[in-house]
């Protein structure tokens, strides 16, 4: 059919899509859809049938296409059709396809001319087509007939706009030659969505049915009523031809004969007819493909680079090689040890920016969580004073003591030291949990060998659990050592004389105005008082302030820290945040008329960290005072002055000594855990893990590759080669296709505006000719003056410099120089193949 460019493009696009489908991906070229728009009986369905080369669409007078038909053409060796609503059924006879379209149309719309916007999806497989999506739309009409609603015109118009508004949709505006082109509904609606005219091609049908003595020459030469991409004339089969089952190939030959023999059209016969329309659409596809390829090539090249490193390991891969298994085992264990150490000790390379690693989490346990747990246990003031009072009285017995007894001090101190056991053991449990999580994260890299991963995780976890027992024993030993001897000669101990002088225990505060912490917190307030909102909080040694944002320009409030304490708040039913509250111990309002303010963090870690920061600022947690709420004995609160002085003295001594013990424990706990557990675990992994693995089972079973890994390796190699092949194919497309620039704009102000807000260009100063569309010309000669053979007429070569996409050339109207009787270069028996056009739409039948 003279459509050489299309024939070159088919195998290249097919190879590219095959390369991608082999790895289960789509190449996403997003080729344009082609929508055929026009009035009723304008010949839209005939144009589509000519593309496919098959007679398969319903025909008749009036409104025949009553539902949109989305037609997907798929290049395939076998020729058949499939409907979306008839999955699994293949239609080989195209008469059955037409019957199924009619039946499916009637099923939704009824048999009395009703319409529906629900599309029919048809896929046609053929070796003679390029993958492409064509859309046959109902013809535009003005008057309702049958069961059609009164607003049928607007319904059809809205239906058409749904499809042609897309930027990747080419619009074939079909108008019969025997009607007034200036009033063409197809061109009006096309101009609304495509005011620049870049994707609108005018198609003039029924040129053979014009009145005798008239022709459409000036229109087809784009002189009269011009379009930016011009017009293409076609001659479809008549209803008589269709009823007589005239073959489409014969109809295309007759079309060619008509243009070559007509004196008004013979000089532009090479730019008329269905083959040229197909060629024009092919050029649009080629341009689109060339525009899409640079982005596709960049994406493929980046994928190729990311794959190359992994593929390098697999190039000489032999699964059953024993030396490979031994080498892999050694490498895996060595890498596991390196990863574990990096996660614990920290590393400058491959820093995780998404979350805290094992070492950083353990550090937070040592220096935020553990100190917080220690402080929580020693601040029940009433209970402590009652215990001291009881101890003094019990030491004196029946006597009235004149001096403050040492034994009462030791008894209280030992009771407080014993309370340290619980937070110390809790700290070890938290560290153990983080270590096991770290081991699990490091073994993720061994996922290729499930048995090896399972054994490694089991061996290391078992060892960590063994070390847990020894570490806990050592920590309990440390506390027992503290209990065994109360050293009142410690350099930091205040001593008896100083304790008597201190009537009030002064808590050490940080340096005034020192900023302890900054960060975002959510301030929870009821909806009636403004609702919850996120603010930028700044905690100093003396106050808590919050601002609108981190620039700290617009301060919302400043809250002094005096007499403040913390308490936990239960999460709401739908809340995902962790909440704690700040309140005043003297029952005063903290903020506005609120007795407490609730602050919310996104994670438990953030909340623990903020609590530790408040501790540094001297804001301590509230103690659950269940016992102190009970009715206390009268003697607790009615102490004589001498007993009260003794209680105060011992209280000061206990506070001083416990602070020394706390400092010691806070210092020794991280050291003990690091020495007995973490460092031991690192040494075990580096020196003994491999031996344990060898002794745990057969090396072959340990290094047995998982099915997923083998599949992943095969997929990766296949993807690597497919991407390389696709890049080569893209290079071929770039070098073998030639794109043409868009033609210059024309004055299309002759098309009436129908949209309330049209986008039209200023009209040029030269008005279009005022002749009517059908122009009287020289009387055409009878069609038998130049007899034409029955086989397909030859294509007429284009003249040098002549381009159908640029401004139309001024060609004299004399007869063509080349006599039409010259034999075709194609053998007479060669089939006249229809257009081969290819798509981008994702499959509608998948």
CSV table of C-alpha atoms in Angstrom, one decimal, residues 467-759:
chain,number,residue,atom,x,y,z
A,467,UNK,CA,25.5,-14.1,78.4
A,468,UNK,CA,22.2,-12.5,79.7
A,469,UNK,CA,22.3,-14.8,82.7
A,470,UNK,CA,25.9,-14.0,83.5
A,471,UNK,CA,25.4,-10.3,83.0
A,472,UNK,CA,22.4,-10.2,85.4
A,473,UNK,CA,24.4,-12.2,88.0
A,474,UNK,CA,27.2,-9.7,87.7
A,475,UNK,CA,24.8,-6.7,88.1
A,476,UNK,CA,23.1,-8.2,91.1
A,477,UNK,CA,26.6,-8.8,92.5
A,478,UNK,CA,27.4,-5.1,92.1
A,479,UNK,CA,24.2,-4.2,94.1
A,480,UNK,CA,25.1,-6.8,96.7
A,481,UNK,CA,28.6,-5.2,97.0
A,482,UNK,CA,27.0,-1.8,97.5
A,483,UNK,CA,24.8,-3.4,100.3
A,484,UNK,CA,27.7,-5.1,102.0
A,485,UNK,CA,29.4,-1.9,103.2
A,486,UNK,CA,28.0,1.6,103.6
A,487,UNK,CA,31.0,3.8,103.0
A,488,UNK,CA,30.2,7.0,105.0
A,489,UNK,CA,33.8,8.3,104.4
A,490,UNK,CA,33.2,8.7,100.7
A,491,UNK,CA,34.5,12.1,99.5
A,492,UNK,CA,31.1,13.1,98.1
A,493,UNK,CA,29.1,12.2,101.2
A,494,UNK,CA,27.9,15.3,103.1
A,495,UNK,CA,28.5,13.8,106.6
A,496,UNK,CA,26.5,14.2,109.8
A,497,UNK,CA,27.4,17.8,110.5
A,498,UNK,CA,26.4,19.1,107.1
A,499,UNK,CA,23.2,17.1,107.1
A,500,UNK,CA,22.0,18.8,110.2
A,501,UNK,CA,22.6,22.3,108.6
A,502,UNK,CA,20.6,21.4,105.5
A,503,UNK,CA,16.9,21.8,106.4
A,504,UNK,CA,15.7,21.6,102.8
A,505,UNK,CA,17.1,19.2,100.2
A,506,UNK,CA,18.1,21.4,97.3
A,507,UNK,CA,17.9,19.6,94.0
A,508,UNK,CA,20.7,20.5,91.6
A,509,UNK,CA,19.4,22.4,88.6
A,510,UNK,CA,21.3,22.9,85.4
A,511,UNK,CA,22.9,26.2,84.5
A,512,UNK,CA,20.2,28.9,84.3
A,513,UNK,CA,18.9,29.5,80.7
A,514,UNK,CA,20.8,26.5,79.4
A,515,UNK,CA,18.8,25.0,76.5
A,516,UNK,CA,18.3,21.3,77.2
A,517,UNK,CA,16.2,20.2,74.3
A,518,UNK,CA,14.3,21.5,71.2
A,519,UNK,CA,11.8,19.7,69.1
A,520,UNK,CA,8.2,19.3,67.7
A,521,UNK,CA,5.4,18.2,70.1
A,522,UNK,CA,1.7,18.2,69.8
A,523,UNK,CA,-0.2,20.2,72.4
A,524,UNK,CA,-3.4,18.3,73.2
A,525,UNK,CA,-6.3,20.7,73.9
A,526,UNK,CA,-10.1,20.0,73.7
A,527,UNK,CA,-11.8,21.0,70.4
A,528,UNK,CA,-13.8,23.6,72.4
A,529,UNK,CA,-10.6,25.4,73.3
A,530,UNK,CA,-8.9,25.3,70.0
A,531,UNK,CA,-8.1,21.6,69.4
A,532,UNK,CA,-4.7,19.9,69.2
A,533,UNK,CA,-1.9,21.6,67.3
A,534,UNK,CA,1.8,21.0,66.7
A,535,UNK,CA,4.3,23.5,68.1
A,536,UNK,CA,8.1,23.9,68.3
A,537,UNK,CA,9.0,23.4,72.0
A,538,UNK,CA,12.2,24.7,73.7
A,539,UNK,CA,13.1,23.3,77.2
A,540,UNK,CA,15.6,25.2,79.2
A,541,UNK,CA,16.8,24.8,82.8
A,542,UNK,CA,14.1,27.3,84.0
A,543,UNK,CA,11.2,27.2,81.6
A,544,UNK,CA,9.3,25.4,78.8
A,545,UNK,CA,8.4,27.6,75.9
A,546,UNK,CA,6.6,26.8,72.6
A,547,UNK,CA,6.7,28.7,69.3
A,548,UNK,CA,4.7,28.6,66.0
A,549,UNK,CA,7.7,27.1,64.2
A,550,UNK,CA,11.4,26.3,64.5
A,551,UNK,CA,12.4,29.9,63.6
A,552,UNK,CA,11.4,30.8,67.2
A,553,UNK,CA,10.1,34.2,66.2
A,554,UNK,CA,6.5,33.9,67.3
A,555,UNK,CA,6.4,32.7,71.0
A,556,UNK,CA,3.1,31.2,72.0
A,557,UNK,CA,3.7,30.7,75.8
A,558,UNK,CA,6.5,30.4,78.4
A,559,UNK,CA,5.9,28.1,81.4
A,560,UNK,CA,8.2,28.3,84.4
A,561,UNK,CA,9.4,24.8,85.7
A,562,UNK,CA,8.8,25.5,89.4
A,563,UNK,CA,6.6,22.9,91.1
A,564,UNK,CA,6.0,21.0,87.9
A,565,UNK,CA,5.9,17.2,87.6
A,566,UNK,CA,5.2,14.7,84.9
A,567,UNK,CA,2.6,12.0,84.7
A,568,UNK,CA,1.7,9.4,82.0
A,569,UNK,CA,-1.6,9.6,80.1
A,570,UNK,CA,-3.3,6.7,78.4
A,571,UNK,CA,-3.6,6.8,74.7
A,572,UNK,CA,-7.0,7.5,73.2
A,573,UNK,CA,-9.0,4.8,71.4
A,574,UNK,CA,-8.2,6.1,67.9
A,575,UNK,CA,-4.9,7.8,68.8
A,576,UNK,CA,-1.5,6.5,67.6
A,577,UNK,CA,0.5,9.1,69.6
A,578,UNK,CA,2.2,8.6,73.0
A,579,UNK,CA,1.1,11.2,75.5
A,580,UNK,CA,2.5,12.5,78.8
A,581,UNK,CA,1.2,15.4,81.0
A,582,UNK,CA,2.8,18.3,82.9
A,583,UNK,CA,1.0,19.5,86.0
A,584,UNK,CA,1.6,21.8,89.0
A,585,UNK,CA,1.9,20.1,92.4
A,586,UNK,CA,0.2,23.1,94.1
A,587,UNK,CA,-3.0,22.5,92.0
A,588,UNK,CA,-2.5,25.8,90.1
A,589,UNK,CA,-3.4,26.3,86.4
A,590,UNK,CA,-0.5,25.5,84.1
A,591,UNK,CA,-1.7,27.0,80.9
A,592,UNK,CA,-4.8,29.3,80.5
A,593,UNK,CA,-7.5,27.6,82.6
A,594,UNK,CA,-5.9,24.1,82.3
A,595,UNK,CA,-4.6,22.3,85.4
A,596,UNK,CA,-2.4,20.2,83.2
A,597,UNK,CA,-1.2,20.2,79.6
A,598,UNK,CA,-0.9,17.0,77.6
A,599,UNK,CA,2.0,16.7,75.2
A,600,UNK,CA,2.1,14.0,72.4
A,601,UNK,CA,5.0,12.3,70.7
A,602,UNK,CA,4.9,10.1,67.6
A,603,UNK,CA,6.9,7.2,69.1
A,604,UNK,CA,7.7,5.7,72.6
A,605,UNK,CA,11.3,6.5,72.0
A,606,UNK,CA,10.6,10.2,71.6
A,607,UNK,CA,8.5,10.3,74.7
A,608,UNK,CA,11.2,8.5,76.8
A,609,UNK,CA,13.8,11.0,75.4
A,610,UNK,CA,11.7,14.0,76.3
A,611,UNK,CA,11.1,12.6,79.8
A,612,UNK,CA,14.8,12.2,80.3
A,613,UNK,CA,15.3,15.8,79.2
A,614,UNK,CA,12.7,17.0,81.7
A,615,UNK,CA,14.7,15.1,84.4
A,616,UNK,CA,17.8,17.0,83.5
A,617,UNK,CA,15.8,20.2,84.0
A,618,UNK,CA,14.6,19.1,87.4
A,619,UNK,CA,11.0,18.1,86.5
A,620,UNK,CA,10.4,14.7,87.9
A,621,UNK,CA,7.7,12.1,87.4
A,622,UNK,CA,4.8,11.7,89.7
A,623,UNK,CA,4.9,8.7,92.0
A,624,UNK,CA,1.9,6.5,92.3
A,625,UNK,CA,1.1,7.1,96.0
A,626,UNK,CA,-1.4,4.4,96.7
A,627,UNK,CA,-0.2,3.6,100.2
A,628,UNK,CA,0.2,7.3,101.2
A,629,UNK,CA,-3.3,8.0,100.2
A,630,UNK,CA,-4.5,5.5,102.9
A,631,UNK,CA,-5.1,6.8,106.4
A,632,UNK,CA,-1.7,7.1,108.0
A,633,UNK,CA,-1.1,6.6,111.8
A,634,UNK,CA,-1.4,9.7,113.7
A,635,UNK,CA,2.2,9.5,115.0
A,636,UNK,CA,3.6,9.9,111.5
A,637,UNK,CA,2.4,13.4,111.3
A,638,UNK,CA,2.5,14.4,114.9
A,639,UNK,CA,6.3,14.2,115.5
A,640,UNK,CA,8.0,16.0,118.3
A,641,UNK,CA,10.6,18.6,117.3
A,642,UNK,CA,13.5,16.4,118.2
A,643,UNK,CA,12.3,13.4,116.1
A,644,UNK,CA,11.5,15.8,113.3
A,645,UNK,CA,15.1,17.0,113.3
A,646,UNK,CA,16.4,13.4,113.4
A,647,UNK,CA,14.2,12.5,110.4
A,648,UNK,CA,15.4,15.5,108.5
A,649,UNK,CA,19.0,14.7,109.2
A,650,UNK,CA,18.7,11.1,108.1
A,651,UNK,CA,16.7,12.2,105.1
A,652,UNK,CA,19.5,14.4,104.0
A,653,UNK,CA,22.1,11.7,104.6
A,654,UNK,CA,20.1,9.1,102.7
A,655,UNK,CA,19.7,11.5,99.8
A,656,UNK,CA,23.4,12.2,99.7
A,657,UNK,CA,24.4,8.5,99.9
A,658,UNK,CA,21.8,7.3,97.4
A,659,UNK,CA,23.0,9.9,94.8
A,660,UNK,CA,26.5,8.5,95.2
A,661,UNK,CA,25.2,4.9,94.7
A,662,UNK,CA,23.1,6.0,91.7
A,663,UNK,CA,26.1,7.7,90.1
A,664,UNK,CA,28.1,4.6,90.6
A,665,UNK,CA,25.5,2.3,89.2
A,666,UNK,CA,24.8,4.6,86.2
A,667,UNK,CA,28.5,4.5,85.4
A,668,UNK,CA,29.0,0.7,86.0
A,669,UNK,CA,25.9,-0.6,84.3
A,670,UNK,CA,26.8,0.3,80.7
A,671,UNK,CA,30.4,-0.9,81.3
A,672,UNK,CA,29.2,-4.2,82.7
A,673,UNK,CA,26.7,-4.8,79.8
A,674,UNK,CA,29.3,-3.8,77.2
A,675,UNK,CA,32.0,-6.1,78.6
A,676,UNK,CA,30.0,-9.2,79.5
A,677,UNK,CA,27.4,-9.2,76.7
A,678,UNK,CA,28.0,-7.0,73.7
A,679,UNK,CA,31.8,-7.3,73.3
A,680,UNK,CA,31.6,-11.0,74.1
A,681,UNK,CA,28.9,-11.4,71.4
A,682,UNK,CA,31.2,-9.6,68.9
A,683,UNK,CA,34.1,-11.8,69.8
A,684,UNK,CA,32.0,-15.0,69.5
A,685,UNK,CA,30.7,-14.0,66.0
A,686,UNK,CA,34.2,-13.3,64.8
A,687,UNK,CA,36.0,-16.3,66.3
A,688,UNK,CA,33.6,-19.1,67.0
A,689,UNK,CA,30.5,-18.8,64.9
A,690,UNK,CA,32.0,-20.5,61.9
A,691,UNK,CA,33.0,-23.5,64.0
A,692,UNK,CA,29.5,-23.8,65.4
A,693,UNK,CA,28.0,-23.6,61.9
A,694,UNK,CA,30.2,-26.4,60.7
A,695,UNK,CA,29.3,-28.6,63.7
A,696,UNK,CA,25.6,-27.9,63.3
A,697,UNK,CA,25.1,-29.8,60.1
A,698,UNK,CA,26.1,-30.6,56.5
A,699,UNK,CA,27.7,-27.7,54.6
A,700,UNK,CA,25.7,-28.6,51.5
A,701,UNK,CA,22.4,-28.4,53.3
A,702,UNK,CA,23.5,-25.1,55.0
A,703,UNK,CA,24.3,-23.5,51.6
A,704,UNK,CA,21.3,-24.8,49.8
A,705,UNK,CA,19.9,-21.9,47.8
A,706,UNK,CA,16.3,-20.8,48.3
A,707,UNK,CA,13.8,-21.2,45.5
A,708,UNK,CA,13.1,-17.5,45.7
A,709,UNK,CA,16.8,-16.6,45.3
A,710,UNK,CA,17.3,-18.9,42.3
A,711,UNK,CA,14.2,-17.3,40.7
A,712,UNK,CA,15.4,-13.8,41.6
A,713,UNK,CA,18.8,-14.5,40.0
A,714,UNK,CA,17.1,-15.8,36.8
A,715,UNK,CA,14.8,-12.9,36.6
A,716,UNK,CA,17.6,-10.4,37.2
A,717,UNK,CA,19.7,-11.9,34.4
A,718,UNK,CA,16.7,-12.0,32.1
A,719,UNK,CA,15.9,-8.4,32.9
A,720,UNK,CA,19.5,-7.3,32.4
A,721,UNK,CA,19.6,-8.8,28.9
A,722,UNK,CA,16.1,-7.6,28.1
A,723,UNK,CA,17.1,-4.0,29.0
A,724,UNK,CA,20.3,-4.2,27.0
A,725,UNK,CA,18.3,-5.5,24.0
A,726,UNK,CA,15.7,-2.8,24.5
A,727,UNK,CA,18.4,-0.1,24.5
A,728,UNK,CA,19.7,-1.5,21.2
A,729,UNK,CA,16.2,-1.5,19.7
A,730,UNK,CA,15.7,2.1,20.8
A,731,UNK,CA,18.8,3.0,19.0
A,732,UNK,CA,17.4,1.4,15.8
A,733,UNK,CA,14.2,3.3,16.1
A,734,UNK,CA,16.0,6.6,16.5
A,735,UNK,CA,18.0,6.0,13.4
A,736,UNK,CA,15.4,4.4,11.1
A,737,UNK,CA,12.5,6.7,11.7
A,738,UNK,CA,12.2,10.2,10.3
A,739,UNK,CA,9.9,12.7,11.9
A,740,UNK,CA,8.4,15.8,10.2
A,741,UNK,CA,7.7,19.1,11.9
A,742,UNK,CA,4.2,20.3,12.5
A,743,UNK,CA,2.8,22.4,9.7
A,744,UNK,CA,2.5,26.2,10.4
A,745,UNK,CA,-0.8,27.5,11.8
A,746,UNK,CA,-3.5,28.6,9.3
A,747,UNK,CA,-6.5,30.9,9.6
A,748,UNK,CA,-9.2,28.6,10.8
A,749,UNK,CA,-11.5,31.3,12.0
A,750,UNK,CA,-14.1,30.1,9.5
A,751,UNK,CA,-15.0,27.3,11.9
A,752,UNK,CA,-17.9,28.6,14.1
A,753,UNK,CA,-17.3,28.7,17.8
A,754,UNK,CA,-19.5,26.6,20.0
A,755,UNK,CA,-17.7,26.7,23.3
A,756,UNK,CA,-18.5,29.6,25.7
A,757,UNK,CA,-14.8,30.1,26.3
A,758,UNK,CA,-13.1,29.2,23.0
A,759,UNK,CA,-9.3,29.5,22.6
